[in-house]
Short mmCIF file of N, CA and C in Angstrom, two decimals:
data_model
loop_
_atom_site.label_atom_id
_atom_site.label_comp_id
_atom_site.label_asym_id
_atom_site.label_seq_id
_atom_site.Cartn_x
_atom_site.Cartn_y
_atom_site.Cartn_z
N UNK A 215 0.82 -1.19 0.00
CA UNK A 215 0.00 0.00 0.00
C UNK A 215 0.87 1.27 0.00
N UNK A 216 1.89 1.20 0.78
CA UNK A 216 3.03 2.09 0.88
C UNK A 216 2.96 2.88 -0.71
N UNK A 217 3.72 2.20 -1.74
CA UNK A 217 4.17 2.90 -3.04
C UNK A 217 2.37 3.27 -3.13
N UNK A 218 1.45 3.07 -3.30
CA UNK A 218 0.39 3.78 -3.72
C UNK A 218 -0.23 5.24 -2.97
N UNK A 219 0.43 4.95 -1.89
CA UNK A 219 -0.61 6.18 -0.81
C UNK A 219 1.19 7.46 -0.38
N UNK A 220 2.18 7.10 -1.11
CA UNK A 220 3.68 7.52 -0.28
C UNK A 220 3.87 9.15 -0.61
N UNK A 221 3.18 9.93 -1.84
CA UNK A 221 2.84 11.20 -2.34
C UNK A 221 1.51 11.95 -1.33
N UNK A 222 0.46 10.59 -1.11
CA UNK A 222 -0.47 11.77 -0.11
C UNK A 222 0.18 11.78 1.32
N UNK A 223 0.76 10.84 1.77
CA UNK A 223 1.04 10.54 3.19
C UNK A 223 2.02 11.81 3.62
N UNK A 224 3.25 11.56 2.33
CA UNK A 224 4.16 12.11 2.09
C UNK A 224 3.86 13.84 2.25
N UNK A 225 2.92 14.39 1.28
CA UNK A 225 2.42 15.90 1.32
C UNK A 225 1.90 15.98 2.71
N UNK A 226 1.45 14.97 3.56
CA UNK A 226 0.59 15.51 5.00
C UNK A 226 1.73 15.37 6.16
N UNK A 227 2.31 14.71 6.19
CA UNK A 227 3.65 14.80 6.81
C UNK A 227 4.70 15.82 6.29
N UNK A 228 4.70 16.38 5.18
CA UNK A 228 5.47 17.68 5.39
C UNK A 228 4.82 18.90 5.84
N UNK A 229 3.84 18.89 6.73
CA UNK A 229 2.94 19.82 6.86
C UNK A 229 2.58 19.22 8.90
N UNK A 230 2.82 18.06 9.82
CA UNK A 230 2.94 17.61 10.36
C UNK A 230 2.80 18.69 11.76
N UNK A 231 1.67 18.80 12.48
CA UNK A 231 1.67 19.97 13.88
C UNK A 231 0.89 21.11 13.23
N UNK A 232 1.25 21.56 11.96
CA UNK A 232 0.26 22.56 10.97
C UNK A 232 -0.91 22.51 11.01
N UNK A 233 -1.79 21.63 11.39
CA UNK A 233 -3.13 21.25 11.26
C UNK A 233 -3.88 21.15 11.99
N UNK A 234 -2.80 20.77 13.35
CA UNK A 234 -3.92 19.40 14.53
C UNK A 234 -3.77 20.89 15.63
N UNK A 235 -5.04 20.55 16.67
CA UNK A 235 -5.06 21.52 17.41
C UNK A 235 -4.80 20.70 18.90
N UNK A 236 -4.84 19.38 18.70
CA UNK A 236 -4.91 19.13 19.93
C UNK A 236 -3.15 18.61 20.63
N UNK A 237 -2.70 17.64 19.69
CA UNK A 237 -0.85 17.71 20.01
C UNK A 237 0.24 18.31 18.75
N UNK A 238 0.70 19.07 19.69
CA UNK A 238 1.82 19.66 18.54
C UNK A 238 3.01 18.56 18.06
N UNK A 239 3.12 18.09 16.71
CA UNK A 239 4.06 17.22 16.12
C UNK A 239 4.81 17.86 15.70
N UNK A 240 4.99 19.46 15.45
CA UNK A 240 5.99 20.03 14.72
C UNK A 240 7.35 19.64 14.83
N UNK A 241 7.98 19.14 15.88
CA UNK A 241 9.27 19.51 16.03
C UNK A 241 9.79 17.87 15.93
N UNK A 242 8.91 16.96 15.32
CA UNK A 242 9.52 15.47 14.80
C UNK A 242 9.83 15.65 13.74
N UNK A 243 9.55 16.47 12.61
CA UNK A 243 10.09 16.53 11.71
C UNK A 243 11.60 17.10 11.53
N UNK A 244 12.06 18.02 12.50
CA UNK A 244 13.25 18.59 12.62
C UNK A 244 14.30 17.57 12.87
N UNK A 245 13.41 16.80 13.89
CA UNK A 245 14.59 15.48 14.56
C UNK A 245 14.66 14.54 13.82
N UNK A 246 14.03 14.68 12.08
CA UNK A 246 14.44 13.60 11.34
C UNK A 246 15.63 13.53 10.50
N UNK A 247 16.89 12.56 10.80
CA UNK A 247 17.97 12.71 10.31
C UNK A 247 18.00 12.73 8.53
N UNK A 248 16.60 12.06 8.14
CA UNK A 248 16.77 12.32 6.45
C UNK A 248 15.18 12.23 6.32
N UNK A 249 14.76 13.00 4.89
CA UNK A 249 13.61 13.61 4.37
C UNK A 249 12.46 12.05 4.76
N UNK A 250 11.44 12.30 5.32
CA UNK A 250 10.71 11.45 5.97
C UNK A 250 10.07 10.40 4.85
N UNK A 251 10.04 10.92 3.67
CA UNK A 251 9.85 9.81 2.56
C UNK A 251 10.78 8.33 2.73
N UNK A 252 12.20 8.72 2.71
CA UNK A 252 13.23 7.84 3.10
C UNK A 252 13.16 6.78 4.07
N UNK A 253 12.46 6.81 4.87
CA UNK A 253 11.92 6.10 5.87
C UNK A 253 11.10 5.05 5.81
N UNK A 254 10.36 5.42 4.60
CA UNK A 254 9.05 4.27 4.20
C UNK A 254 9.64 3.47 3.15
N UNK A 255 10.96 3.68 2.73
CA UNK A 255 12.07 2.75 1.47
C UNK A 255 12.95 1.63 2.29
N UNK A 256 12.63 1.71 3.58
CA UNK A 256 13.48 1.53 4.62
C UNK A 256 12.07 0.06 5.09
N UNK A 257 11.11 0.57 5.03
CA UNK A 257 10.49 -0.45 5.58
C UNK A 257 11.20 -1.89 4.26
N UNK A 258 10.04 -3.09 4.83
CA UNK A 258 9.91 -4.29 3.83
C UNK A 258 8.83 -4.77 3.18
N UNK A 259 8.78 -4.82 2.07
CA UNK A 259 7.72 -5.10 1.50
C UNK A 259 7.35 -6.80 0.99
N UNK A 260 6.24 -7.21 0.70
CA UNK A 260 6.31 -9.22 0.74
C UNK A 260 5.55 -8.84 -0.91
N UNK A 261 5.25 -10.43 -0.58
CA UNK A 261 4.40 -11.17 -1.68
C UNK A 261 2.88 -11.25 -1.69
N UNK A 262 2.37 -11.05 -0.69
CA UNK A 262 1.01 -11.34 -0.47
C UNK A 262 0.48 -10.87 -1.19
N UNK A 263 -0.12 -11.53 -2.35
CA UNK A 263 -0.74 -10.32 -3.14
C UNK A 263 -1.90 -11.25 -3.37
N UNK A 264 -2.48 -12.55 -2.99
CA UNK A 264 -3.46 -13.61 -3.23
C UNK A 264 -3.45 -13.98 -4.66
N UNK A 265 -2.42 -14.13 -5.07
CA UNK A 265 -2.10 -14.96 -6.55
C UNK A 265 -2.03 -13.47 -7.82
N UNK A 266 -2.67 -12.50 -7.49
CA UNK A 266 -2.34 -11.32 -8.21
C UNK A 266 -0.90 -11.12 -8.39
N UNK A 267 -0.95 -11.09 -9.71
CA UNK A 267 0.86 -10.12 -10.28
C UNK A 267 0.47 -8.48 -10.67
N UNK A 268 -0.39 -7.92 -10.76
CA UNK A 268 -0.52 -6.77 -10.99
C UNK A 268 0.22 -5.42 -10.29
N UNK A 269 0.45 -6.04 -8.34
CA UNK A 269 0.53 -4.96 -7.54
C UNK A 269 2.36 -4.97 -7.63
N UNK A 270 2.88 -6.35 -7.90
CA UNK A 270 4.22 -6.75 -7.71
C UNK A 270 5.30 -5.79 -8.31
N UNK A 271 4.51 -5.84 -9.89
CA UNK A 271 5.77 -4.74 -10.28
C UNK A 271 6.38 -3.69 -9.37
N UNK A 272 5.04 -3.21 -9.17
CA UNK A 272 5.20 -1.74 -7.75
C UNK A 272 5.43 -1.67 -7.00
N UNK A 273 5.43 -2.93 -6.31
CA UNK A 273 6.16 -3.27 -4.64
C UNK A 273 7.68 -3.31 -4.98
N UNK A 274 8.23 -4.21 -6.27
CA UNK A 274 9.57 -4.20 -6.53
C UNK A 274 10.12 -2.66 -6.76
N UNK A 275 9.64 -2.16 -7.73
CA UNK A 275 10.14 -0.51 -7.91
C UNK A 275 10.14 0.07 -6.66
N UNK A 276 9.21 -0.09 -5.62
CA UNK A 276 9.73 0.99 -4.74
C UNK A 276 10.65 0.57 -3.61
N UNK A 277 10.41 -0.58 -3.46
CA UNK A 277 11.03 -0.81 -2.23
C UNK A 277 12.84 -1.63 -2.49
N UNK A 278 12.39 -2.28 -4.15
CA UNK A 278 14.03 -2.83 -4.54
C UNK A 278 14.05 -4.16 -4.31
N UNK A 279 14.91 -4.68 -4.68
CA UNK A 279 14.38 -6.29 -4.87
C UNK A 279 15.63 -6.90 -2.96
N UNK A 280 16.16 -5.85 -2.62
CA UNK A 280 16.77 -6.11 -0.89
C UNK A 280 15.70 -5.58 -0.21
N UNK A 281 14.75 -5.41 -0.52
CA UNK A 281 13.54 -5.21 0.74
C UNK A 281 12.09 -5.81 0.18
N UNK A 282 12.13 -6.48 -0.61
CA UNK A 282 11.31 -7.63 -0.43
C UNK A 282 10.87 -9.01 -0.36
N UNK A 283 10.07 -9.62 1.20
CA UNK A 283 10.46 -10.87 1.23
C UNK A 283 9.05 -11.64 0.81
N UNK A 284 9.49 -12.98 0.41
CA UNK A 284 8.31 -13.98 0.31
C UNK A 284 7.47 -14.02 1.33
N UNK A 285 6.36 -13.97 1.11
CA UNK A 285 5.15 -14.39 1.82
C UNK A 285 3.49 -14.40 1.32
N UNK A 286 2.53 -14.91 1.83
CA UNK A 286 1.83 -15.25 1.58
C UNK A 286 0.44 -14.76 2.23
N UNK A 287 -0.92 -15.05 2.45
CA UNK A 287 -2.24 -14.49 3.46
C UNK A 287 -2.51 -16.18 3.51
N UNK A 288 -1.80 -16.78 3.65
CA UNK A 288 -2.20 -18.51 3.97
C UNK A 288 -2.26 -18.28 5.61
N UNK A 289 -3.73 -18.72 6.10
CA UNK A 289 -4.43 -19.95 4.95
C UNK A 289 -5.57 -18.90 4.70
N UNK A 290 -5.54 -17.98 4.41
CA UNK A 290 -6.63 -17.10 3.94
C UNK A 290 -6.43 -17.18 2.21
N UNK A 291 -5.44 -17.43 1.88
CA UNK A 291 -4.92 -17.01 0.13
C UNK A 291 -3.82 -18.62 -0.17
N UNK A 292 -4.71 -19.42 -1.03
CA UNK A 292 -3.43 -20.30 -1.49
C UNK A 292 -2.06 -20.15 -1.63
N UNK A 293 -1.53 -21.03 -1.23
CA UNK A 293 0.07 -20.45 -1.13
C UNK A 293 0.67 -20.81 -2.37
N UNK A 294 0.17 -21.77 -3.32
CA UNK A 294 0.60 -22.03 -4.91
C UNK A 294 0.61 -20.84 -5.54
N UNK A 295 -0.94 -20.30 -5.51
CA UNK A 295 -1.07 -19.03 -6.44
C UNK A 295 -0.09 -17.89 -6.06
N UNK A 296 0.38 -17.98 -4.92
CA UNK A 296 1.14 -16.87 -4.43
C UNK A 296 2.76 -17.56 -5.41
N UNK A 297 3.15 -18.73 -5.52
CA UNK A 297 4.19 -19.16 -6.11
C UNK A 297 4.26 -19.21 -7.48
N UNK A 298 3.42 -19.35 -8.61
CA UNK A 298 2.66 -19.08 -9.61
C UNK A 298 2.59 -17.74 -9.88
N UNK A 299 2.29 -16.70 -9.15
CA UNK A 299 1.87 -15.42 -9.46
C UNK A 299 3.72 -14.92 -9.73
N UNK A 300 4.50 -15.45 -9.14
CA UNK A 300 5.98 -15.14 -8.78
C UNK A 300 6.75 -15.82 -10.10
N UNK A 301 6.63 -16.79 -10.01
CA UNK A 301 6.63 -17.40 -11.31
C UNK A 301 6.62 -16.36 -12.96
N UNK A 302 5.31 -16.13 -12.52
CA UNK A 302 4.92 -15.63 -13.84
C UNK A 302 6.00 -13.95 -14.53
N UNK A 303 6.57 -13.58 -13.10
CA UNK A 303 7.49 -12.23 -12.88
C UNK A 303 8.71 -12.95 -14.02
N UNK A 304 8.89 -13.87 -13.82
CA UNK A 304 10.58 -14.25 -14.88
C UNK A 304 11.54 -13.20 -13.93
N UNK A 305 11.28 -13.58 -13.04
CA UNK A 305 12.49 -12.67 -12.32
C UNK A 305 14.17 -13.10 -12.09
N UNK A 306 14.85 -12.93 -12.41
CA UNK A 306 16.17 -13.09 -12.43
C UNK A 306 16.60 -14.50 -11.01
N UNK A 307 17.69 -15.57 -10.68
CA UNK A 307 17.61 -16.23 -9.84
C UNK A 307 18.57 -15.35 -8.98
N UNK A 308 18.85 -14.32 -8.90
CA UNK A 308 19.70 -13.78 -7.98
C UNK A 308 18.59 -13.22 -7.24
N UNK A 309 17.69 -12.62 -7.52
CA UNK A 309 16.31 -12.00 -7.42
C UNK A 309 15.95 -12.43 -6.28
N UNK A 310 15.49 -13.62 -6.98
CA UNK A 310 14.24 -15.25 -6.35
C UNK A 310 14.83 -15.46 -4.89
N UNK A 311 16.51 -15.55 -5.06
CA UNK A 311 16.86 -15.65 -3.53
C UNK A 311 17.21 -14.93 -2.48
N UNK A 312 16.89 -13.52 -3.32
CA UNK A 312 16.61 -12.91 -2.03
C UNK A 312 15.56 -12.83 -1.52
N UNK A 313 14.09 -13.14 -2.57
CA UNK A 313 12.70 -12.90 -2.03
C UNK A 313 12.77 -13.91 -1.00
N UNK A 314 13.32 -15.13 -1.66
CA UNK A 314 13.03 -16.05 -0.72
C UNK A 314 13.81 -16.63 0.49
N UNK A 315 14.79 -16.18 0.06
CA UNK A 315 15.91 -16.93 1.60
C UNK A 315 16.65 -15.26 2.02
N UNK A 316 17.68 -15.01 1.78
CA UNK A 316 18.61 -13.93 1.78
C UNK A 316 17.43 -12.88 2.57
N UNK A 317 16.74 -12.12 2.21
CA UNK A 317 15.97 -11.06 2.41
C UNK A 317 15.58 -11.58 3.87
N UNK A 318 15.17 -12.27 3.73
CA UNK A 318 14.22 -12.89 5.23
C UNK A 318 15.28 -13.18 6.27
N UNK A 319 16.37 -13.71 6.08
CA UNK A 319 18.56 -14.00 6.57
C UNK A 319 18.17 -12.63 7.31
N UNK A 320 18.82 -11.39 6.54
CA UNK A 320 18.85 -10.10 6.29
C UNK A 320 18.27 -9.34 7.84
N UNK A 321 16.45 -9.37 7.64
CA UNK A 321 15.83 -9.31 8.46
C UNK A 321 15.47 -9.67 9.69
N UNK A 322 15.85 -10.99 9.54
CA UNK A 322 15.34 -11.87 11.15
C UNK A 322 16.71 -11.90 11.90
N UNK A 323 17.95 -11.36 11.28
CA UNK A 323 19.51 -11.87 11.96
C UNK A 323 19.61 -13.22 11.96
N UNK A 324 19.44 -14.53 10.64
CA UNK A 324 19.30 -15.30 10.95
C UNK A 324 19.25 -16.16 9.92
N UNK A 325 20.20 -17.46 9.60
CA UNK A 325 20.33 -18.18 8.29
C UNK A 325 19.48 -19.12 8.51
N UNK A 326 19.09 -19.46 7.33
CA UNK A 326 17.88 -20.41 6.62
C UNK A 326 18.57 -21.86 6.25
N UNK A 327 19.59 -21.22 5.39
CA UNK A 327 20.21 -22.31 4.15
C UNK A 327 21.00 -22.98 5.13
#
């Protein structure tokens, strides 16, 4: 959801204490060591997309293929279609292992393989 909503979030957070009458936030923005967009490139983004490839391209562009890991909405969302939908990307095997092993290493402090 991040890459879709990161321009409105983005415009209301540079504006942050400007608005609200009841707590003043102004002065978190000062104490941010880099432009607060930067922050949300920083999060991690997955797979869950319930067998959809549509949203994937966009999760890869924004977040980079080192911040996103495999996963799934199982058992709410088949976990094939989620492997299938990945599949269908032709994504490079240097890629594949970071979605799937490396990235998740990375994150948890912690080897798989």
């Amino acid at each position: 959801m991040i890459p879709y909503f990161e321009e409105r979030v983005g415009a209301g957070l540079a504006v942050l204490g400007a608005r609200t009458a009841d707590e003043d936030y102004s002065n978190v923005l000062s104490s941010l060591k880099r432009p607060h967009g930067e922050y949300f490139k920083m999060f991690y983004g997955d797979t869950a997309m319930f067998g959809s490839s549509s949203a994937f391209p966009t999760g890869m562009d924004y977040f980079g293929p080192d911040h996103v890991c495999f996963s799934t909405d199982a058992p709410f969302a088949p976990v094939a279609e989620t492997f299938e939908s990945l599949k269908r990307m032709e994504l490079e095997s240097d890629v594949q292992k970071k979605l799937y092993q490396t990235n998740a290493e990375k994150l948890m402090n912690r080897s798989f393989g």
